[in-house]
Coordinates of N, CA, C and O in Angstrom, one line a residue:
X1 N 4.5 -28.8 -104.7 CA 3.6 -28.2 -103.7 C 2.1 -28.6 -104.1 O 1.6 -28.7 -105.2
X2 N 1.7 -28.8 -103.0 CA 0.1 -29.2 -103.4 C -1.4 -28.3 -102.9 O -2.0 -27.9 -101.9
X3 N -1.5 -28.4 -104.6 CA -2.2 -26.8 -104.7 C -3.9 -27.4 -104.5 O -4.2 -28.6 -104.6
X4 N -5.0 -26.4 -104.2 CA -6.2 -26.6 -103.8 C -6.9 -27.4 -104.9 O -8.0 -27.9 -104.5
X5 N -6.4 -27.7 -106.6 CA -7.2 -28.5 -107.2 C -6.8 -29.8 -106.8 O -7.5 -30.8 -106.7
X6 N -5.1 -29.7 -106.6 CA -4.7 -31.4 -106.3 C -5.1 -31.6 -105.0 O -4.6 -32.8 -104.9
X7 N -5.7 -31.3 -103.6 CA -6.1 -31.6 -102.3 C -7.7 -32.3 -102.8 O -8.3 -33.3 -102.2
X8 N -8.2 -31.5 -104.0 CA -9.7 -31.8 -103.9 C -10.0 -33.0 -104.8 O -11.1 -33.5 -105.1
X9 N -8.8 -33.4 -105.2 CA -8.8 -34.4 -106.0 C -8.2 -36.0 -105.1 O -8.4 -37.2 -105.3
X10 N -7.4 -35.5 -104.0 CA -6.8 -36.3 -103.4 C -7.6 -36.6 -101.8 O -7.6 -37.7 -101.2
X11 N -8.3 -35.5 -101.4 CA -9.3 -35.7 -100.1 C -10.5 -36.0 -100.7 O -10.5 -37.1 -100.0
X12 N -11.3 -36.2 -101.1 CA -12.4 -36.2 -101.9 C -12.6 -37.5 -102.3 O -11.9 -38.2 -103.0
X13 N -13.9 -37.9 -101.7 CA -14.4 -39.4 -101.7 C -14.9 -39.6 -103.1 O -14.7 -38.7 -103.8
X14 N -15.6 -40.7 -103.5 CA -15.9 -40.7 -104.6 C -17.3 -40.2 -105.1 O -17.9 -40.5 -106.1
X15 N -17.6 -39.6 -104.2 CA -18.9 -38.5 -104.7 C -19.0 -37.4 -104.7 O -19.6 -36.6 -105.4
X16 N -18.0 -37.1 -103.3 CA -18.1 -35.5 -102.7 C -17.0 -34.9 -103.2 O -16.0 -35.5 -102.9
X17 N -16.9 -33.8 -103.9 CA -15.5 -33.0 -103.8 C -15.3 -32.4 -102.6 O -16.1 -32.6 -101.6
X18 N -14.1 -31.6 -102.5 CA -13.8 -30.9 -101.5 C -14.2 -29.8 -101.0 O -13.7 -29.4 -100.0
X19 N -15.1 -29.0 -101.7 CA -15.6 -28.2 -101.9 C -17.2 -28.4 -101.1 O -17.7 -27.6 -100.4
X20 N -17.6 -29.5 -101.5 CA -18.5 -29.9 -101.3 C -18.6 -30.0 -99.8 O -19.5 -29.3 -99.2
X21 N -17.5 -31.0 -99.0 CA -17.5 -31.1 -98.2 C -17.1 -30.0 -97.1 O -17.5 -30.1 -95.9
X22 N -16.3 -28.8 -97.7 CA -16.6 -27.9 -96.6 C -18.0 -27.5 -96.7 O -18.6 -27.3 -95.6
X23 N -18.5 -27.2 -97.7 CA -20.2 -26.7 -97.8 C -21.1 -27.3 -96.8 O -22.1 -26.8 -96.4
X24 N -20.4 -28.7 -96.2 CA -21.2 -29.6 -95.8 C -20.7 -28.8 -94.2 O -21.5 -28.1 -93.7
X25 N -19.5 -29.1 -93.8 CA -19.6 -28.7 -92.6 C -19.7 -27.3 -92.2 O -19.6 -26.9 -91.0
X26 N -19.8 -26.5 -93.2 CA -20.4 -24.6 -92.4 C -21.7 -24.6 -92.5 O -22.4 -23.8 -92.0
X27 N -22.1 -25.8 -93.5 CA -23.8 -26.1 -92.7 C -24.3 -26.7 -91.8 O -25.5 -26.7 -91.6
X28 N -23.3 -27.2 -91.2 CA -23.3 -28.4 -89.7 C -23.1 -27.5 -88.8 O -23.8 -27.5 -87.8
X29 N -22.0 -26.3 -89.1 CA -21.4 -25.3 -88.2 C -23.1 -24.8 -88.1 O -23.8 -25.1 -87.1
X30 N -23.8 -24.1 -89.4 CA -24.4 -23.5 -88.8 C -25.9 -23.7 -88.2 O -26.7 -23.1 -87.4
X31 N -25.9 -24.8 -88.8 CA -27.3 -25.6 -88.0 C -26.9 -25.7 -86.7 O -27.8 -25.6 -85.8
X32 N -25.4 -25.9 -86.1 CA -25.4 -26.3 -84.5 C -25.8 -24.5 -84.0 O -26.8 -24.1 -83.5
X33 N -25.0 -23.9 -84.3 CA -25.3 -22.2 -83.6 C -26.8 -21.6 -83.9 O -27.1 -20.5 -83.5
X34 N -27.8 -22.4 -84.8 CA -29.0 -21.8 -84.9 C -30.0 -22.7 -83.5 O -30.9 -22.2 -82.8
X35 N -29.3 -24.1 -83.5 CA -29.5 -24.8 -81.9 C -29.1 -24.1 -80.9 O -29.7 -23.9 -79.8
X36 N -27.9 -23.5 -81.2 CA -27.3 -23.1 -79.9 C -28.0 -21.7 -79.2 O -28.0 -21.5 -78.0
X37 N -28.7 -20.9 -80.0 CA -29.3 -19.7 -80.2 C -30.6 -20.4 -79.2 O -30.8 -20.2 -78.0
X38 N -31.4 -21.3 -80.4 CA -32.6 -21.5 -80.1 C -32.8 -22.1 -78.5 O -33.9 -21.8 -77.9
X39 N -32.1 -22.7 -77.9 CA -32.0 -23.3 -76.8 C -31.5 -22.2 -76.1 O -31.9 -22.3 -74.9
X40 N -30.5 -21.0 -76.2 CA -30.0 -20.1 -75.4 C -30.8 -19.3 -74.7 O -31.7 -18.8 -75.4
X41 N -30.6 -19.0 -73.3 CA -31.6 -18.1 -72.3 C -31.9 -17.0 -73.2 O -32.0 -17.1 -74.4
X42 N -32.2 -15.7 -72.3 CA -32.3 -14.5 -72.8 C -30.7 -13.6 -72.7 O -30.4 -12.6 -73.3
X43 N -30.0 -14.3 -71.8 CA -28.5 -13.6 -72.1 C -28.2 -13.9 -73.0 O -28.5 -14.9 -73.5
X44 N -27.2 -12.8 -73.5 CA -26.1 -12.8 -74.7 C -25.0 -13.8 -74.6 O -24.6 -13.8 -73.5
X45 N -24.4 -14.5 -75.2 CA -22.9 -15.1 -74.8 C -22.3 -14.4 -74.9 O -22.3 -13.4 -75.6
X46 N -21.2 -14.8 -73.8 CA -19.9 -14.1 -74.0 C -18.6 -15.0 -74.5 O -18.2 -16.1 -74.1
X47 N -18.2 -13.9 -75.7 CA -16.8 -14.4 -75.8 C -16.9 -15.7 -76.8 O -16.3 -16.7 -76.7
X48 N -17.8 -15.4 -78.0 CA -18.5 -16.9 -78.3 C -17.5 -17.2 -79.5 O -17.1 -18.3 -79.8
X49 N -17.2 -16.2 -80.1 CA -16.0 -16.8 -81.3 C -15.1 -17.7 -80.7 O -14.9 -18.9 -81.1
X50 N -14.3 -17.1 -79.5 CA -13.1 -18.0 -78.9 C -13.8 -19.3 -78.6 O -13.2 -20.4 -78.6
X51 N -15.0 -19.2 -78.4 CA -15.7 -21.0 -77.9 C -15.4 -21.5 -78.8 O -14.4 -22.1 -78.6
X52 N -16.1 -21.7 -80.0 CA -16.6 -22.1 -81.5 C -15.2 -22.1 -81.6 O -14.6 -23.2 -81.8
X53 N -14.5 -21.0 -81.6 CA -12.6 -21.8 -82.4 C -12.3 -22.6 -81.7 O -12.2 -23.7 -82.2
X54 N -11.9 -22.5 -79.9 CA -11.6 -23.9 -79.8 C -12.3 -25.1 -79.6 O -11.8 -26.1 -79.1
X55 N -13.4 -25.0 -80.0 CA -14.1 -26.2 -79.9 C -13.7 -27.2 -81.1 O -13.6 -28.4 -81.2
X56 N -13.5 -25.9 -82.3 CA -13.0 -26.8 -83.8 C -12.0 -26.9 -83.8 O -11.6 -27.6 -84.7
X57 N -10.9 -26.4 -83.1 CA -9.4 -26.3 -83.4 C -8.6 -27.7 -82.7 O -7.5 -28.1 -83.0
X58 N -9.6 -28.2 -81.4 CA -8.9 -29.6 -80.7 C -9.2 -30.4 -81.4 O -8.3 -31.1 -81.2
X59 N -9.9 -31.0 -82.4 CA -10.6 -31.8 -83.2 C -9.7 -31.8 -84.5 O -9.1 -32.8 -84.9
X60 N -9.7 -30.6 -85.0 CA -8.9 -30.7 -86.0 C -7.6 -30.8 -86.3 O -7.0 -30.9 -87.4
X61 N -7.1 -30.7 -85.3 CA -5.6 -31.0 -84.6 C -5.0 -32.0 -84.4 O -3.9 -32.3 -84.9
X62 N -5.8 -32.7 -83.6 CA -6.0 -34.1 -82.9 C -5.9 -34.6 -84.5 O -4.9 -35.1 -85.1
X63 N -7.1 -34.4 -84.9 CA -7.0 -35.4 -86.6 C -6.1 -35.3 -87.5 O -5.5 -36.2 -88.0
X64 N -6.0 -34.0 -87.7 CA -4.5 -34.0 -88.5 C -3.0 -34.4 -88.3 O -2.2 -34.7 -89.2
X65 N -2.8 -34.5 -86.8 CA -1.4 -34.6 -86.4 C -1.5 -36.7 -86.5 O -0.7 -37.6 -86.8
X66 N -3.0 -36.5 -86.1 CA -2.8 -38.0 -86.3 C -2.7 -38.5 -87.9 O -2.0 -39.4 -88.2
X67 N -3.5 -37.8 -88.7 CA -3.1 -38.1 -89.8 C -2.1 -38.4 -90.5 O -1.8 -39.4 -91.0
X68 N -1.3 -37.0 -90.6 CA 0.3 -37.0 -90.7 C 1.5 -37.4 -89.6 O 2.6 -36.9 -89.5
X69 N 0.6 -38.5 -88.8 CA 1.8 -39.3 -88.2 C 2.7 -38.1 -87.3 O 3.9 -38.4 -87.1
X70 N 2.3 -36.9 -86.6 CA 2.4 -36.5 -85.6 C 3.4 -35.7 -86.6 O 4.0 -35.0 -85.7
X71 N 3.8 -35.4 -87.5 CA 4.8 -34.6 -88.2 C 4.2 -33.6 -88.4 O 3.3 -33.5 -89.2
X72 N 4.9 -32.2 -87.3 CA 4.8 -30.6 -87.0 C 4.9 -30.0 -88.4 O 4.3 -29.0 -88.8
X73 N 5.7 -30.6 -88.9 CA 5.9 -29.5 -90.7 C 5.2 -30.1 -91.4 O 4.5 -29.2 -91.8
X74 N 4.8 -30.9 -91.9 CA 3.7 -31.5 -92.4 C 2.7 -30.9 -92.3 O 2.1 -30.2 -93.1
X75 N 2.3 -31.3 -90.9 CA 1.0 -30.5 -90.2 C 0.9 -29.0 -90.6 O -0.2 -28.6 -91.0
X76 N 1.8 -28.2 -90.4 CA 1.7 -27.0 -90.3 C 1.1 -26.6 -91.9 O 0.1 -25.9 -92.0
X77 N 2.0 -27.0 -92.9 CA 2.0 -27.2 -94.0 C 0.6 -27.3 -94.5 O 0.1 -26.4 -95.2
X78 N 0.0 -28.3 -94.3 CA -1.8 -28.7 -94.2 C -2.3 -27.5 -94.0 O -2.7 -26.9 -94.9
X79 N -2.3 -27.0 -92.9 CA -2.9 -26.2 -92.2 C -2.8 -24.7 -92.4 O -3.6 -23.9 -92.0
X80 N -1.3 -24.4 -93.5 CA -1.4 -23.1 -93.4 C -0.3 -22.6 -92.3 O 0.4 -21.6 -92.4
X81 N -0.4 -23.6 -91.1 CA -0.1 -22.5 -90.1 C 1.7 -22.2 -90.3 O 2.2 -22.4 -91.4
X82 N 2.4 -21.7 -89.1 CA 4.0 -21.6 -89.1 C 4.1 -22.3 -88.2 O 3.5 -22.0 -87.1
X83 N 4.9 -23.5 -88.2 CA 5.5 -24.3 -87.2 C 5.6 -23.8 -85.9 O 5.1 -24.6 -85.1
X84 N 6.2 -22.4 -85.3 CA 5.7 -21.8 -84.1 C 4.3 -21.5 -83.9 O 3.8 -21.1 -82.8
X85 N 3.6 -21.7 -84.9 CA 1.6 -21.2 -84.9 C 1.5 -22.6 -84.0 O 1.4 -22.8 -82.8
X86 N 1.7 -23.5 -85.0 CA 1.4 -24.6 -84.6 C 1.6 -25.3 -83.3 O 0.8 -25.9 -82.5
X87 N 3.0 -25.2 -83.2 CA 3.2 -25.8 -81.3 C 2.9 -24.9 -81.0 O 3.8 -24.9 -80.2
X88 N 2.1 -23.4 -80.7 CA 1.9 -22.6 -79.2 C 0.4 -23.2 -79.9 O -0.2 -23.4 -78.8
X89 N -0.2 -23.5 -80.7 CA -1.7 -23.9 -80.4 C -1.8 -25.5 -80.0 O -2.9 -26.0 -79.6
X90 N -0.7 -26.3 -80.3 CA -0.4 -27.8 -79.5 C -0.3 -27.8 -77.8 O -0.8 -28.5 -76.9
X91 N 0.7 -26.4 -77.8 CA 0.5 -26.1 -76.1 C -0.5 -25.9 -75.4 O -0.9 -26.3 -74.3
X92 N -0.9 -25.0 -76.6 CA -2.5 -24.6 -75.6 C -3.4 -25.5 -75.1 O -3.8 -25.3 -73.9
X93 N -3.9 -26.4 -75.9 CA -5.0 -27.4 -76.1 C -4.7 -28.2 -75.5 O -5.3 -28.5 -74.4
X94 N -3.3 -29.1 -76.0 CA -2.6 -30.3 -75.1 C -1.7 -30.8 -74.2 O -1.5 -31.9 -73.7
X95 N -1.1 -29.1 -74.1 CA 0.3 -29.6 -72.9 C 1.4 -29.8 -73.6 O 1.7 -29.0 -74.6
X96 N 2.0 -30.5 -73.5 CA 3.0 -31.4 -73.7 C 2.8 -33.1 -75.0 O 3.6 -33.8 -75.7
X97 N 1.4 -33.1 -74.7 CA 1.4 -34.2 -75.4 C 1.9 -34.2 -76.7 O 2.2 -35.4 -77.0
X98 N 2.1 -33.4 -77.5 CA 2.3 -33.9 -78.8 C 3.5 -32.4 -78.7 O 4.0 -32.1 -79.8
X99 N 4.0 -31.7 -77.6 CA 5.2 -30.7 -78.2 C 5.9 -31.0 -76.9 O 5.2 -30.9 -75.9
X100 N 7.3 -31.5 -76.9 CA 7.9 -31.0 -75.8 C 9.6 -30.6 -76.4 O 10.1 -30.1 -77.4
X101 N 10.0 -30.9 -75.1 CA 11.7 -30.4 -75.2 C 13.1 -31.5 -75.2 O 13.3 -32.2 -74.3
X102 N 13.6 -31.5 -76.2 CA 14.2 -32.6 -76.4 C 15.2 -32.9 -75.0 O 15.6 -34.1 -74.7
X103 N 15.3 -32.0 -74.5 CA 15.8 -32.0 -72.9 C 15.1 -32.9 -72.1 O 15.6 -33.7 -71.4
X104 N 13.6 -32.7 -72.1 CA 12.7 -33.6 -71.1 C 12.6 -34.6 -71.5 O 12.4 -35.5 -70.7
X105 N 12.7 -34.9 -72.8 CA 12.6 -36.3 -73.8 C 14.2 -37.2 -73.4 O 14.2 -38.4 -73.3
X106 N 15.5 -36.4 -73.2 CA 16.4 -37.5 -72.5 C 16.0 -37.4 -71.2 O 16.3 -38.5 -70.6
X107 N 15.6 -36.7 -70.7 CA 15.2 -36.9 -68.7 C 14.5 -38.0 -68.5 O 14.8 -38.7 -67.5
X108 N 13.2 -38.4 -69.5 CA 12.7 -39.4 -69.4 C 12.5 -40.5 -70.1 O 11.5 -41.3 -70.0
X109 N 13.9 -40.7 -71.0 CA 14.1 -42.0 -71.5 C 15.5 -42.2 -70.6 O 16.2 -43.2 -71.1
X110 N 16.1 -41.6 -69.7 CA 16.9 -42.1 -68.5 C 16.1 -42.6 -67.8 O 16.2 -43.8 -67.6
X111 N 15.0 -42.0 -67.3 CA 14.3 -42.4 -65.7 C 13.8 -44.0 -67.0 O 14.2 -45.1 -66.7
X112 N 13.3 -44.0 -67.8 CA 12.9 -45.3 -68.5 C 13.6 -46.4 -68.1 O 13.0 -47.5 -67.9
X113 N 15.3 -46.4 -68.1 CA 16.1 -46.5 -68.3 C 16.8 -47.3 -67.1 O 17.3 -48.5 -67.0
X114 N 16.8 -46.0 -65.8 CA 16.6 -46.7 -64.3 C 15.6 -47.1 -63.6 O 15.7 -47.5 -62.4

C-alpha cells in the first residue's frame, strides 16, 4: 500500500516535495477567491463551496483517470474515494463518458458492427 511518505517521494519533482506542492496550490486556491472577492459586486454569493468543489473536482478527475489509464479502482484508491463515490461523481460531471453499462457497451459494439 502506498503510504503518504512513499506518494511524496514518488509525485514529487526534483525540487518540490509533495507537501510543498499542495502548499503551492491552496495558495493559488487562495489568491483566486481573494480575486474573486475583490472583483465581486456588493452581493454575497450563493452557494460558493459547491462552485469552488466542482470547479476542482472536473479537473482533478479528468487528470487522474487519465493518469491511471481510466482504471475506476485505481482511481478511487488515489483519491480516497469508494468506487461507488467515484462513478456517481463520473456521472455527475461527465455523463457516460468515462462510466457506463456493460449492457450499452454490447448495444454499441453491435450497432459498430451493423
Amino acid at each position: 500500500m502506498l503510504t503518504l511518505a512513499d506518494a511524496e517521494g514518488k509525485i514529487a519533482g526534483p525540487t518540490l516535495g509533495f507537501r510543498d506542492n499542495t502548499e503551492q496550490l491552496s495558495k493559488t486556491v487562495a489568491q483566486t477567491l481573494q480575486e474573486y472577492f475583490d472583483a465581486a459586486t456588493q452581493e454575497d454569493p450563493v452557494d460558493l463551496y459547491r462552485a469552488i468543489i466542482s470547479k476542482a473536482e472536473v479537473p482533478l478527475l479528468e487528470m487522474v483517470m487519465e493518469r491511471y489509464r481510466y482504471n475506476q479502482s485505481q482511481v478511487a484508491h488515489v483519491l480516497g474515494l469508494s468506487r461507488g463515490t467515484l462513478r456517481s461523481k463520473l456521472r455527475h460531471y461527465f455523463d457516460d463518458k468515462y462510466v457506463g453499462t456493460r449492457a450499452k457497451k454490447k448495444v454499441e459494439q453491435h450497432e459498430d458492427v451493423a
